Coordinates of C-alpha atoms and ligand atoms in Angstrom, one line a residue:
M202 CA 0.1 0.0 0.1
S203 CA 1.4 3.4 -0.9
T204 CA 0.8 4.3 2.7
S205 CA 2.9 1.9 4.5
T206 CA 6.5 2.9 5.6
T207 CA 9.2 0.3 5.2
T208 CA 10.1 0.5 8.9
A209 CA 7.1 -0.3 11.1
R210 CA 6.9 1.5 14.3
V211 CA 6.7 -0.3 17.5
M212 CA 3.7 0.4 19.3
P213 CA 4.2 0.8 23.1
Q214 CA 2.8 -1.9 24.9
V215 CA 0.3 -1.7 28.3
A216 CA -2.4 -3.3 29.5
I217 CA -5.8 -1.1 29.1
R218 CA -9.3 -2.0 30.3
L219 CA -11.1 0.8 30.4
T220 CA -14.3 0.8 33.1
A221 CA -15.8 4.6 32.1
V222 CA -15.7 7.1 29.6
E223 CA -17.4 9.9 30.3
V224 CA -17.9 12.9 28.0
L225 CA -17.9 16.3 29.4
A226 CA -19.0 18.6 26.4
L227 CA -17.7 22.2 27.5
D228 CA -18.5 25.6 26.9
L229 CA -15.6 28.0 27.2
P230 CA -16.0 31.6 27.0
M231 CA -12.8 33.3 25.0
I232 CA -11.8 36.2 25.8
T233 CA -10.4 37.2 22.1
T234 CA -12.2 36.2 19.3
F235 CA -10.7 34.1 16.3
K236 CA -11.9 34.9 12.5
T237 CA -10.6 33.1 9.7
A238 CA -12.1 32.4 6.1
H239 CA -14.5 29.7 7.4
G240 CA -16.3 32.3 10.1
T241 CA -15.6 33.9 13.3
T242 CA -15.2 31.9 16.7
S243 CA -16.4 34.0 20.0
K244 CA -16.8 30.7 22.4
K245 CA -15.4 27.7 22.1
R246 CA -17.4 24.3 22.7
T247 CA -14.9 21.4 23.3
I248 CA -15.0 17.9 24.0
I249 CA -13.3 16.7 27.0
V250 CA -13.0 12.6 27.2
R251 CA -11.9 11.4 31.0
A252 CA -11.2 7.8 30.8
Q253 CA -10.9 5.3 33.7
D254 CA -8.7 2.2 33.5
A255 CA -9.2 -1.3 35.9
D256 CA -6.2 -0.3 37.7
G257 CA -8.2 3.2 38.6
V258 CA -6.3 5.0 36.4
V259 CA -7.5 8.1 34.8
G260 CA -6.8 9.6 31.3
W261 CA -8.3 12.8 29.9
G262 CA -8.5 13.6 26.5
E263 CA -9.5 16.3 24.0
A264 CA -11.5 16.6 20.6
P265 CA -11.7 19.9 20.0
S266 CA -15.2 20.5 17.8
S267 CA -16.9 23.2 16.8
D268 CA -20.5 24.6 16.5
L269 CA -20.9 24.1 12.8
P270 CA -19.3 21.7 10.0
L271 CA -17.0 24.4 8.6
Y272 CA -13.8 23.4 9.4
S273 CA -14.4 20.0 8.8
A274 CA -17.6 17.9 9.2
D275 CA -17.4 17.8 13.0
T276 CA -19.3 19.1 15.4
Y277 CA -19.9 19.3 19.4
E278 CA -23.2 17.0 18.7
S279 CA -21.5 14.7 16.1
T280 CA -18.7 14.2 18.3
W281 CA -20.4 13.8 21.8
Y282 CA -22.7 11.4 19.3
A283 CA -19.3 9.1 18.1
L284 CA -17.8 9.2 21.8
T285 CA -20.9 8.4 23.7
R286 CA -23.0 6.2 21.1
L287 CA -20.1 4.7 19.0
L288 CA -17.0 4.8 20.7
A289 CA -17.3 4.3 24.4
P290 CA -19.8 1.5 23.9
L291 CA -17.0 -0.5 22.0
V292 CA -14.1 -0.4 24.0
I293 CA -15.6 -0.1 27.7
G294 CA -15.0 -3.5 29.1
R295 CA -12.3 -5.0 27.0
D296 CA -8.9 -5.7 27.3
F297 CA -6.3 -3.8 25.3
K298 CA -3.0 -4.2 24.5
G299 CA -1.8 -0.3 24.7
P300 CA -3.9 2.6 22.9
A301 CA -2.9 1.7 19.5
E302 CA -4.8 -1.5 19.9
L303 CA -7.6 0.2 21.4
A304 CA -7.7 2.6 18.5
A305 CA -7.7 0.2 15.9
T306 CA -10.6 -1.8 17.3
Y307 CA -13.2 2.0 15.6
A308 CA -10.2 2.6 12.9
G309 CA -12.8 1.0 10.3
Y310 CA -15.6 3.6 11.5
Q311 CA -15.9 6.2 8.9
G312 CA -15.7 9.8 10.0
Y313 CA -16.0 11.5 13.6
N314 CA -12.2 12.4 13.6
M315 CA -12.1 14.5 16.6
A316 CA -14.3 11.4 18.5
K317 CA -12.0 9.2 17.7
H318 CA -8.7 11.5 18.6
G319 CA -10.5 12.4 22.2
L320 CA -10.7 8.7 22.7
E321 CA -7.4 7.6 22.1
C322 CA -5.4 10.3 23.7
A323 CA -7.1 9.4 26.8
A324 CA -6.1 6.2 26.4
W325 CA -2.4 7.2 25.9
A326 CA -2.3 9.7 28.7
I327 CA -3.4 6.3 30.7
A328 CA -1.0 4.3 28.8
S329 CA 1.6 6.8 29.8
T330 CA 0.5 7.1 33.4
K331 CA 0.8 3.3 33.5
L332 CA 4.1 3.3 32.5
G333 CA 5.7 6.1 34.3
R334 CA 7.0 8.0 31.1
P335 CA 6.4 11.0 29.5
L336 CA 4.5 10.8 26.4
R337 CA 7.2 12.2 24.4
E338 CA 8.9 9.3 25.1
L339 CA 6.6 6.8 24.2
L340 CA 6.1 8.0 21.0
G341 CA 9.9 8.4 20.0
G342 CA 10.1 11.9 20.3
T343 CA 13.5 13.8 20.4
K344 CA 12.8 17.3 20.7
T345 CA 12.3 19.1 24.0
G346 CA 10.9 22.5 23.2
I347 CA 9.1 23.1 20.1
P348 CA 9.5 26.6 18.3
T349 CA 5.9 28.2 18.2
G350 CA 4.3 30.8 16.0
E351 CA 1.3 32.6 16.5
S352 CA -1.7 32.3 14.4
F353 CA -3.4 35.8 13.7
G354 CA -7.1 35.8 12.6
I355 CA -8.9 38.1 10.2
K356 CA -8.9 41.9 11.8
P357 CA -10.9 45.0 11.3
T358 CA -7.5 47.1 10.1
V359 CA -4.3 46.3 9.2
E360 CA -2.9 48.8 11.9
E361 CA -4.9 45.9 14.5
L362 CA -2.9 43.1 12.8
L363 CA 0.9 44.3 13.1
H364 CA 0.3 46.0 16.5
E365 CA -0.8 42.7 17.4
I366 CA 1.9 40.8 15.5
E367 CA 4.5 43.2 17.0
A368 CA 3.4 42.3 20.5
R369 CA 3.6 39.0 20.1
V370 CA 7.2 39.0 18.1
A371 CA 8.4 40.6 21.1
Q372 CA 7.1 37.7 23.4
G373 CA 8.9 35.3 21.4
F374 CA 6.8 33.9 19.1
C375 CA 9.3 33.0 16.1
R376 CA 6.9 32.8 13.0
I377 CA 4.0 34.4 11.8
K378 CA 0.7 33.1 9.8
V379 CA -1.7 35.2 9.0
K380 CA -5.7 34.4 8.0
I381 CA -6.2 35.2 4.5
E382 CA -9.7 35.5 2.6
P383 CA -10.2 37.4 -0.4
G384 CA -9.7 40.9 0.0
W385 CA -7.7 40.5 3.0
D386 CA -4.9 38.9 1.5
A387 CA -1.5 40.2 -0.8
E388 CA -1.8 43.8 0.4
V389 CA -1.8 42.9 3.9
L390 CA 0.8 40.2 3.8
T391 CA 3.0 42.7 1.6
K392 CA 2.8 45.5 4.7
V393 CA 3.6 42.4 7.1
V394 CA 6.6 41.0 5.2
A395 CA 7.7 44.7 4.8
A396 CA 7.6 45.1 9.2
F397 CA 8.7 42.1 10.1
P398 CA 11.9 41.2 7.6
N399 CA 13.6 38.9 10.1
V400 CA 10.2 36.7 11.0
P401 CA 9.2 33.7 8.7
V402 CA 5.5 34.6 7.6
M403 CA 2.8 32.3 6.1
A404 CA -0.7 33.0 4.5
D405 CA -3.3 30.3 5.6
G406 CA -6.6 30.6 3.3
N407 CA -8.4 28.1 5.0
T408 CA -10.2 26.9 1.6
G409 CA -11.6 30.4 1.0
Y410 CA -10.9 30.4 -2.5
D411 CA -12.6 29.6 -5.9
P412 CA -10.1 27.8 -8.4
R413 CA -11.5 29.2 -11.1
D414 CA -10.7 32.9 -9.9
P415 CA -7.0 34.1 -10.6
G416 CA -6.7 34.9 -7.2
P417 CA -3.7 37.1 -4.8
W418 CA -1.1 33.5 -5.8
K419 CA 1.5 35.3 -8.0
Q420 CA 1.3 38.6 -5.4
L421 CA 2.0 36.1 -2.6
D422 CA 4.5 34.1 -4.6
R423 CA 6.5 37.1 -4.6
L424 CA 6.9 37.7 -0.9
G425 CA 8.9 35.1 0.0
L426 CA 6.7 33.3 1.7
L427 CA 7.3 30.1 4.6
M428 CA 4.1 28.7 3.2
I429 CA 0.3 28.9 2.1
E430 CA -1.8 26.7 3.7
Q431 CA -5.0 25.3 2.2
P432 CA -6.1 28.1 -0.2
Y433 CA -8.6 25.9 -2.2
P434 CA -11.6 23.3 -0.8
G435 CA -10.2 20.2 1.0
D436 CA -11.2 17.9 -2.1
A437 CA -9.9 20.3 -5.0
L438 CA -6.7 18.3 -5.0
V439 CA -6.6 18.6 -9.0
E440 CA -6.4 22.3 -9.0
L441 CA -4.2 22.9 -6.0
A442 CA -1.6 20.4 -7.8
E443 CA -2.0 22.8 -10.9
L444 CA -1.4 25.8 -8.3
Q445 CA 1.3 24.1 -6.9
S446 CA 3.1 23.7 -10.1
G447 CA 3.4 27.2 -11.2
L448 CA 4.4 28.6 -7.5
Q449 CA 7.8 28.9 -5.9
T450 CA 6.2 29.0 -2.6
P451 CA 5.1 25.7 -0.8
I452 CA 1.4 24.6 -0.5
C453 CA 0.8 23.5 2.8
L454 CA -2.2 20.6 3.4
D455 CA -4.5 21.8 6.5
E456 CA -8.3 20.4 5.1
S457 CA -7.4 18.5 2.6
A458 CA -5.3 16.0 5.3
L459 CA -8.2 14.5 6.2
S460 CA -6.7 10.5 6.8
V461 CA -3.5 9.1 5.8
G462 CA -4.5 7.5 2.5
L463 CA -5.7 11.3 1.7
T464 CA -3.3 12.9 2.8
V465 CA -0.2 10.4 0.9
A466 CA -2.7 11.0 -2.3
A467 CA -2.3 15.0 -2.2
I468 CA 1.2 15.1 -1.6
R469 CA 2.2 12.2 -4.8
L470 CA -0.5 14.4 -6.5
G471 CA 1.8 17.8 -6.2
A472 CA -1.0 19.1 -4.4
G473 CA 1.5 20.5 -2.2
R474 CA 5.1 19.7 -0.5
I475 CA 4.2 20.5 3.4
V476 CA 1.1 18.6 5.8
N477 CA 0.1 20.4 8.5
I478 CA -0.4 17.8 11.0
K479 CA -3.4 18.2 13.2
P480 CA -3.8 15.1 15.3
A481 CA -7.6 15.9 15.6
R482 CA -8.7 16.5 12.5
I483 CA -6.8 13.5 11.6
G484 CA -8.6 11.2 13.7
G485 CA -6.0 10.4 16.7
V486 CA -2.4 10.2 17.5
T487 CA -2.1 6.8 15.7
P488 CA -2.8 8.0 12.4
S489 CA -0.9 11.2 13.1
L490 CA 2.2 9.1 13.8
A491 CA 1.7 7.1 10.4
I492 CA 1.5 10.6 8.3
H493 CA 4.8 11.8 9.9
D494 CA 6.7 8.5 9.1
W495 CA 5.7 8.7 5.6
C496 CA 6.4 12.3 5.2
L497 CA 9.8 11.5 7.1
E498 CA 10.9 8.8 5.0
H499 CA 9.6 10.9 1.8
G500 CA 11.3 14.2 2.4
V501 CA 8.0 16.2 3.2
P502 CA 8.6 18.3 6.0
V503 CA 5.3 18.5 8.7
W504 CA 4.1 20.8 11.3
C505 CA 1.5 20.0 14.1
G506 CA -1.3 23.1 13.5
G507 CA -4.2 23.6 16.2
L508 CA -7.9 23.7 16.6
L509 CA -7.3 26.0 19.6
E510 CA -7.2 23.5 22.1
T511 CA -7.0 24.0 25.9
G512 CA -3.9 22.7 27.8
I513 CA -5.2 19.3 27.3
G514 CA -5.6 19.0 23.8
R515 CA -2.1 21.0 23.5
G516 CA -0.4 18.4 25.8
F517 CA -0.4 15.8 23.1
N518 CA 0.0 18.1 20.3
L519 CA 3.5 19.4 22.4
A520 CA 4.3 15.6 22.4
I521 CA 3.6 14.8 19.0
S522 CA 5.9 17.5 17.8
S523 CA 8.8 16.3 19.6
L524 CA 9.4 14.2 16.5
P525 CA 11.8 14.4 14.0
G526 CA 9.6 15.2 11.2
F527 CA 8.5 18.3 12.6
T528 CA 10.7 20.6 11.4
L529 CA 8.6 23.7 11.3
P530 CA 7.3 25.9 13.9
A531 CA 3.9 24.7 15.4
D532 CA 0.6 26.4 16.1
M533 CA 0.8 25.8 19.5
S534 CA -0.5 29.6 21.1
P535 CA -0.9 29.2 25.1
A536 CA -4.4 28.4 25.8
R537 CA -4.2 31.9 27.2
L538 CA -4.4 34.1 24.4
F539 CA -8.2 32.7 23.8
Y540 CA -9.4 31.6 27.3
A541 CA -9.7 33.2 31.1
E542 CA -8.1 30.4 32.6
D543 CA -6.9 27.2 30.9
L544 CA -8.2 23.4 32.3
V545 CA -4.9 22.6 33.6
D546 CA -3.0 24.3 36.3
P547 CA -0.4 25.5 35.8
T548 CA -0.7 26.3 32.3
F549 CA 1.8 26.8 30.1
D550 CA 3.8 29.5 28.0
I551 CA 6.4 30.1 25.6
R552 CA 10.1 30.7 26.0
K553 CA 12.0 34.1 25.5
D554 CA 14.1 31.9 22.4
G555 CA 10.3 30.9 21.0
T556 CA 9.6 27.5 22.1
I557 CA 7.8 26.0 24.2
P558 CA 8.8 23.2 26.5
V559 CA 7.7 19.7 26.0
P560 CA 6.0 18.0 29.5
E561 CA 7.5 15.6 30.7
M562 CA 5.1 14.6 33.0
P563 CA 3.1 11.4 32.4
G564 CA -0.6 11.4 31.2
C565 CA -1.6 14.7 29.2
G566 CA 1.6 16.6 30.5
F567 CA -0.1 18.9 32.5
Q568 CA -1.9 18.6 36.1
V569 CA -6.1 18.6 34.8
D570 CA -8.0 21.1 37.1
E571 CA -10.8 18.8 37.0
R572 CA -13.1 21.5 39.1
R573 CA -12.7 24.0 36.1
V574 CA -13.4 21.2 33.6
R575 CA -16.5 20.8 35.4
K576 CA -17.3 24.7 35.9
Y577 CA -17.6 25.2 32.4
Q578 CA -19.5 21.6 31.4
S579 CA -22.8 22.6 29.1
E580 CA -25.8 22.2 31.4
I581 CA -27.8 20.8 28.1
W582 CA -25.5 18.3 27.6
K583 CA -25.3 17.2 31.2
E584 CA -28.3 16.0 31.6
A585 CA -28.2 14.0 28.3
A586 CA -25.1 12.1 29.5
Ligands
OSB807 O1 -6.9 26.4 9.8 O2 -4.8 26.4 11.7 C1 -6.1 26.6 10.8 C2 -8.0 27.0 13.9 C3 -9.2 26.8 14.0 C4 -9.7 26.1 12.7 C5 -8.7 26.1 11.9 C6 -7.5 26.5 12.0 C7 -6.8 27.4 13.5 C8 -5.8 27.9 13.9 C9 -5.1 27.7 15.0 O3 -5.0 28.9 13.1 C10 -4.3 27.9 15.9 C11 -4.2 27.4 17.6 O4 -5.0 26.6 17.3 O5 -3.4 28.5 17.7
MG808 MG1 -5.0 26.1 8.4

């Protein structure tokens, strides 16, 4: 199969039997709004998974879903449904030799990637705690700090954007990602590149451009951008390949990379030259490792994107980012930039050198504040559970 790697990965083995899977639907107020070509997020609806093992060990995971299926097909409701009705009943009470074997039981189910990811993460957290080893080690990660960039939403004015970028660069963020949409692209990026000549800059189209239009690509291509992320719809692979063939700037796959097979197909077609690995979009740690391993073997650079996760979800993203193929800065903004309080305490932050330390604590990597998790639980969904 085209997706296989010559060196098979050895997955950690540890007995896991889940006795309970609690699915907590949270409404997290945001202290800023985040605007992309898909729309504006001002309240984050995320799903937190709390799994309990027969030996009493608890593992947490996060499925960073959203209100509307604009970024991917997954929503808050569909993720909650998949976890409570499909996935939890399938794995509870069964004996597994490790998290990868647990995830394999539902690998044949189509879709529900975020739900799959949330449950698999809880199992990895349990495995990590039981083995007394940080997740980074279990995944074969080598880096101890992750270079981090900031993702800047679409702002009312360019001045506002430049002002915000200036503050973040001063805090250490080492790469600038600017969200674009028709009318907010070449002119804006030209100003950003001129204002920050020493920081790598990239643009993220979030599928907002029509392949039939000329678009701003020729102008953007002259700016020496690090990459252009997902300019066209996820399934426009041929059009992406045509665009890429005329550009110097690498195209990066985000919304197109929905599975291992589709990601490999897109790269082989020439639809892009870089992959944004978002574990929640791809459907878990196991498929994320598979894409990483394939890309490493084929010389395709990868980096870790985000879906505005709290510290719970970011803990897994940090561990995955420690793998050797992750050679480009991550979208890993500290949760304090979005939320009044994180769900982990202490929360994480960026260091002066532009990196975030990879957690060494077993489990999700951070101490989960269960009281806060329950404080933000949505009343309606509490009853439905
Ligand atoms: O396209 O990368 C994206 C957030 C929500 C939906 C899509 C995207 C994003 C980001 C996230 O850019 C940035 C982050 O999590 O820090
Ligand atoms: Mg993106």
